[in-house]
mmCIF file of C-alpha atoms in Angstrom:
data_model
loop_
_atom_site.group_PDB
_atom_site.id
_atom_site.type_symbol
_atom_site.label_atom_id
_atom_site.label_comp_id
_atom_site.label_asym_id
_atom_site.label_seq_id
_atom_site.Cartn_x
_atom_site.Cartn_y
_atom_site.Cartn_z
ATOM 1 C CA UNK A 1 190.653 77.578 138.662
ATOM 2 C CA UNK A 2 190.554 79.859 136.150
ATOM 3 C CA UNK A 3 188.940 77.940 133.722
ATOM 4 C CA UNK A 4 186.040 77.004 136.096
ATOM 5 C CA UNK A 5 185.441 80.728 137.129
ATOM 6 C CA UNK A 6 185.698 82.033 133.434
ATOM 7 C CA UNK A 7 182.909 79.481 132.393
ATOM 8 C CA UNK A 8 180.749 80.676 135.519
ATOM 9 C CA UNK A 9 181.237 84.376 134.479
ATOM 10 C CA UNK A 10 180.131 83.643 130.807
ATOM 11 C CA UNK A 11 177.231 81.548 132.234
ATOM 12 C CA UNK A 12 176.212 84.457 134.447
ATOM 13 C CA UNK A 13 176.094 86.881 131.625
ATOM 14 C CA UNK A 14 173.886 84.609 129.478
ATOM 15 C CA UNK A 15 171.173 84.549 132.525
ATOM 16 C CA UNK A 16 171.436 88.308 132.757
ATOM 17 C CA UNK A 17 171.199 88.943 129.193
ATOM 18 C CA UNK A 18 167.873 86.950 128.785
ATOM 19 C CA UNK A 19 166.455 88.470 131.588
ATOM 20 C CA UNK A 20 167.364 91.745 130.080
ATOM 21 C CA UNK A 21 165.267 90.722 126.698
ATOM 22 C CA UNK A 22 162.153 89.510 128.582
ATOM 23 C CA UNK A 23 162.300 92.662 130.572
ATOM 24 C CA UNK A 24 162.140 94.605 127.510
ATOM 25 C CA UNK A 25 159.098 92.848 126.038
ATOM 26 C CA UNK A 26 157.331 93.544 129.019
ATOM 27 C CA UNK A 27 158.015 96.875 128.659
ATOM 28 C CA UNK A 28 156.720 96.749 125.299
ATOM 29 C CA UNK A 29 153.377 95.080 126.152
ATOM 30 C CA UNK A 30 152.853 97.321 128.754
ATOM 31 C CA UNK A 31 153.015 100.514 126.271
ATOM 32 C CA UNK A 32 149.713 98.830 124.777
ATOM 33 C CA UNK A 33 147.542 100.333 126.876
ATOM 34 C CA UNK A 34 146.030 103.572 126.604
ATOM 35 C CA UNK A 35 143.214 105.492 128.209
ATOM 36 C CA UNK A 36 141.166 107.160 125.379
ATOM 37 C CA UNK A 37 138.239 109.886 125.623
ATOM 38 C CA UNK A 38 134.937 109.294 123.830
ATOM 39 C CA UNK A 39 131.722 111.132 122.990
ATOM 40 C CA UNK A 40 128.386 110.343 121.569
ATOM 41 C CA UNK A 41 125.263 112.598 120.014
ATOM 42 C CA UNK A 42 122.013 112.154 121.234
ATOM 43 C CA UNK A 43 119.465 109.858 118.583
ATOM 44 C CA UNK A 44 118.386 111.426 115.793
ATOM 45 C CA UNK A 45 115.051 109.173 115.448
ATOM 46 C CA UNK A 46 113.792 108.646 112.014
ATOM 47 C CA UNK A 47 110.254 107.076 110.763
ATOM 48 C CA UNK A 48 109.978 105.181 107.322
ATOM 49 C CA UNK A 49 106.378 103.989 106.148
ATOM 50 C CA UNK A 50 105.913 102.271 102.913
ATOM 51 C CA UNK A 51 102.624 103.187 101.064
ATOM 52 C CA UNK A 52 100.476 100.719 99.600
ATOM 53 C CA UNK A 53 99.135 100.628 96.017
ATOM 54 C CA UNK A 54 95.637 98.684 95.548
ATOM 55 C CA UNK A 55 93.519 98.997 92.547
ATOM 56 C CA UNK A 56 89.996 97.398 92.559
ATOM 57 C CA UNK A 57 87.747 96.499 89.884
ATOM 58 C CA UNK A 58 84.025 95.694 90.052
ATOM 59 C CA UNK A 59 81.641 95.112 87.354
ATOM 60 C CA UNK A 60 79.209 97.175 86.422
ATOM 61 C CA UNK A 61 75.325 96.984 84.521
ATOM 62 C CA UNK A 62 73.210 93.899 84.533
ATOM 63 C CA UNK A 63 74.456 91.810 81.727
ATOM 64 C CA UNK A 64 76.047 88.338 82.390
ATOM 65 C CA UNK A 65 79.861 88.035 81.440
ATOM 66 C CA UNK A 66 79.333 84.802 79.793
ATOM 67 C CA UNK A 67 78.199 84.706 76.372
ATOM 68 C CA UNK A 68 76.895 82.232 73.471
ATOM 69 C CA UNK A 69 76.188 81.622 70.089
ATOM 70 C CA UNK A 70 78.790 84.409 68.621
ATOM 71 C CA UNK A 71 78.576 85.051 64.945
ATOM 72 C CA UNK A 72 81.135 87.271 62.668
ATOM 73 C CA UNK A 73 80.315 91.167 63.404
ATOM 74 C CA UNK A 74 79.098 90.227 67.032
ATOM 75 C CA UNK A 75 80.394 93.030 69.843
ATOM 76 C CA UNK A 76 80.207 92.603 73.609
ATOM 77 C CA UNK A 77 80.983 95.966 75.833
ATOM 78 C CA UNK A 78 81.009 95.618 79.477
ATOM 79 C CA UNK A 79 81.134 98.297 81.936
ATOM 80 C CA UNK A 80 83.587 98.138 84.784
ATOM 81 C CA UNK A 81 84.382 100.771 87.549
ATOM 82 C CA UNK A 82 88.195 100.753 88.280
ATOM 83 C CA UNK A 83 89.490 102.380 91.937
ATOM 84 C CA UNK A 84 92.619 103.240 92.813
ATOM 85 C CA UNK A 85 91.954 102.533 96.843
ATOM 86 C CA UNK A 86 95.360 102.702 97.875
ATOM 87 C CA UNK A 87 97.697 105.631 99.187
ATOM 88 C CA UNK A 88 99.776 105.671 96.275
ATOM 89 C CA UNK A 89 99.975 107.247 92.926
ATOM 90 C CA UNK A 90 100.497 104.969 89.657
ATOM 91 C CA UNK A 91 103.172 105.008 87.492
ATOM 92 C CA UNK A 92 100.937 102.856 85.102
ATOM 93 C CA UNK A 93 97.660 100.958 84.485
ATOM 94 C CA UNK A 94 96.879 98.434 82.041
ATOM 95 C CA UNK A 95 94.392 95.757 80.927
ATOM 96 C CA UNK A 96 95.464 92.167 79.814
ATOM 97 C CA UNK A 97 93.276 88.994 78.792
ATOM 98 C CA UNK A 98 94.703 85.852 79.137
ATOM 99 C CA UNK A 99 92.763 82.872 77.736
ATOM 100 C CA UNK A 100 92.602 79.721 79.950
ATOM 101 C CA UNK A 101 93.054 77.339 77.128
ATOM 102 C CA UNK A 102 93.937 79.058 73.586
ATOM 103 C CA UNK A 103 92.310 78.518 70.171
ATOM 104 C CA UNK A 104 92.069 80.374 66.885
ATOM 105 C CA UNK A 105 89.896 82.722 68.929
ATOM 106 C CA UNK A 106 92.719 84.059 70.569
ATOM 107 C CA UNK A 107 95.623 83.051 68.632
ATOM 108 C CA UNK A 108 94.796 84.490 65.524
ATOM 109 C CA UNK A 109 95.655 88.019 65.916
ATOM 110 C CA UNK A 110 93.503 89.397 62.974
ATOM 111 C CA UNK A 111 90.252 87.665 62.613
ATOM 112 C CA UNK A 112 90.315 86.798 66.050
ATOM 113 C CA UNK A 113 88.420 87.961 68.794
ATOM 114 C CA UNK A 114 89.244 91.666 69.124
ATOM 115 C CA UNK A 115 89.574 93.963 72.814
ATOM 116 C CA UNK A 116 88.702 97.562 72.834
ATOM 117 C CA UNK A 117 88.889 99.872 76.057
ATOM 118 C CA UNK A 118 87.474 103.313 76.360
ATOM 119 C CA UNK A 119 86.430 105.575 79.750
ATOM 120 C CA UNK A 120 83.748 107.969 80.403
ATOM 121 C CA UNK A 121 84.139 111.080 83.280
ATOM 122 C CA UNK A 122 80.767 109.477 84.690
ATOM 123 C CA UNK A 123 79.189 106.258 84.697
ATOM 124 C CA UNK A 124 77.997 104.833 81.731
ATOM 125 C CA UNK A 125 74.876 104.213 81.068
ATOM 126 C CA UNK A 126 73.254 101.188 79.621
ATOM 127 C CA UNK A 127 70.450 100.672 77.515
ATOM 128 C CA UNK A 128 69.432 97.227 76.672
ATOM 129 C CA UNK A 129 72.970 95.297 75.277
ATOM 130 C CA UNK A 130 74.656 98.726 75.083
ATOM 131 C CA UNK A 131 76.610 101.429 77.185
ATOM 132 C CA UNK A 132 77.122 105.331 75.992
ATOM 133 C CA UNK A 133 79.211 107.673 77.526
ATOM 134 C CA UNK A 134 77.351 110.825 78.205
ATOM 135 C CA UNK A 135 80.232 112.933 79.243
ATOM 136 C CA UNK A 136 84.195 112.980 78.608
ATOM 137 C CA UNK A 137 84.791 109.563 76.708
ATOM 138 C CA UNK A 138 88.030 108.470 75.870
ATOM 139 C CA UNK A 139 89.810 105.768 73.992
ATOM 140 C CA UNK A 140 92.795 103.760 75.396
ATOM 141 C CA UNK A 141 93.367 101.694 72.751
ATOM 142 C CA UNK A 142 92.236 98.507 70.712
ATOM 143 C CA UNK A 143 94.035 95.267 69.752
ATOM 144 C CA UNK A 144 93.906 91.459 69.613
ATOM 145 C CA UNK A 145 92.074 89.997 72.488
ATOM 146 C CA UNK A 146 95.211 88.876 74.537
ATOM 147 C CA UNK A 147 97.672 92.032 73.973
ATOM 148 C CA UNK A 148 97.654 94.520 76.769
ATOM 149 C CA UNK A 149 96.079 98.057 76.424
ATOM 150 C CA UNK A 150 98.155 100.902 78.379
ATOM 151 C CA UNK A 151 95.600 102.882 79.870
ATOM 152 C CA UNK A 152 97.721 106.094 79.262
ATOM 153 C CA UNK A 153 96.050 109.061 81.394
ATOM 154 C CA UNK A 154 93.758 107.162 83.395
ATOM 155 C CA UNK A 155 92.158 109.278 86.218
ATOM 156 C CA UNK A 156 93.203 105.584 88.565
ATOM 157 C CA UNK A 157 96.834 106.487 88.387
ATOM 158 C CA UNK A 158 95.854 109.293 90.985
ATOM 159 C CA UNK A 159 95.378 107.673 94.619
ATOM 160 C CA UNK A 160 91.709 107.508 95.584
ATOM 161 C CA UNK A 161 90.248 108.025 91.641
ATOM 162 C CA UNK A 162 88.014 106.278 89.648
ATOM 163 C CA UNK A 163 87.835 105.166 86.024
ATOM 164 C CA UNK A 164 84.620 104.382 84.345
ATOM 165 C CA UNK A 165 85.470 102.004 81.859
ATOM 166 C CA UNK A 166 84.026 99.926 79.170
ATOM 167 C CA UNK A 167 85.560 97.338 77.120
ATOM 168 C CA UNK A 168 84.099 95.396 73.771
ATOM 169 C CA UNK A 169 84.957 92.496 72.539
ATOM 170 C CA UNK A 170 84.347 91.932 68.468
ATOM 171 C CA UNK A 171 84.353 88.785 66.581
ATOM 172 C CA UNK A 172 85.327 90.097 63.451
ATOM 173 C CA UNK A 173 83.148 90.064 60.184
ATOM 174 C CA UNK A 174 86.816 88.433 58.563
ATOM 175 C CA UNK A 175 86.161 85.663 61.045
ATOM 176 C CA UNK A 176 85.599 82.302 58.377
ATOM 177 C CA UNK A 177 84.161 78.532 59.150
ATOM 178 C CA UNK A 178 87.382 77.779 60.969
ATOM 179 C CA UNK A 179 85.868 79.447 64.045
ATOM 180 C CA UNK A 180 82.972 77.887 64.371
ATOM 181 C CA UNK A 181 82.155 76.091 67.344
ATOM 182 C CA UNK A 182 85.340 77.421 69.423
ATOM 183 C CA UNK A 183 84.742 78.851 72.751
ATOM 184 C CA UNK A 184 87.323 81.182 74.630
ATOM 185 C CA UNK A 185 87.250 81.597 78.679
ATOM 186 C CA UNK A 186 88.979 85.136 79.059
ATOM 187 C CA UNK A 187 90.294 86.106 82.508
ATOM 188 C CA UNK A 188 90.435 90.323 82.305
ATOM 189 C CA UNK A 189 93.151 91.730 84.953
ATOM 190 C CA UNK A 190 94.142 95.387 85.108
ATOM 191 C CA UNK A 191 97.560 95.549 86.617
ATOM 192 C CA UNK A 192 98.803 98.747 88.428
ATOM 193 C CA UNK A 193 102.592 99.491 88.845
ATOM 194 C CA UNK A 194 104.133 101.634 91.160
ATOM 195 C CA UNK A 195 105.831 105.454 89.710
ATOM 196 C CA UNK A 196 109.503 105.517 89.457
ATOM 197 C CA UNK A 197 111.263 105.929 93.047
ATOM 198 C CA UNK A 198 112.889 109.308 93.803
ATOM 199 C CA UNK A 199 114.670 111.220 96.397
ATOM 200 C CA UNK A 200 112.628 111.949 99.039
#
């Protein structure tokens, strides 16, 4: 009897001990729930709008853009009105010509076609095949026809402003017989670049 009683007592203590562990776990789990006070500010409304960068070039005068029968020493001058019709100032504007099918006229940097770009404070005056500036003539640069020319200080860097541009393409007198019978289809493109971003 004593053996059976001892066994019963030991088993009972084990059960009680197990229940104690379960009860402690439940109590710890109950400690995980808390009440928290929170508050939020009223919204701070901000509106951000991006600007529009846009330039537009329009040919001026009555002369055709396509010319044939060039000989060394010939020059071709045409006028263009360049307008910054966006609402952003430009950091840079340049003019570059690309050739649809390269030939010696565009690949020979010394004897091939040369490009020069000028501006006038007012519209250019056309007389026959030439253009003259009555006031405020400025030279932007010159070089091989496919080399970009930076229009530093152009009026069109400012939103809403206009440049009166005249570009001249020249076949140098140094062009020899290898330049005969050649052609160059050129595409002239003005490119405007935004100013560097800053803290606003």
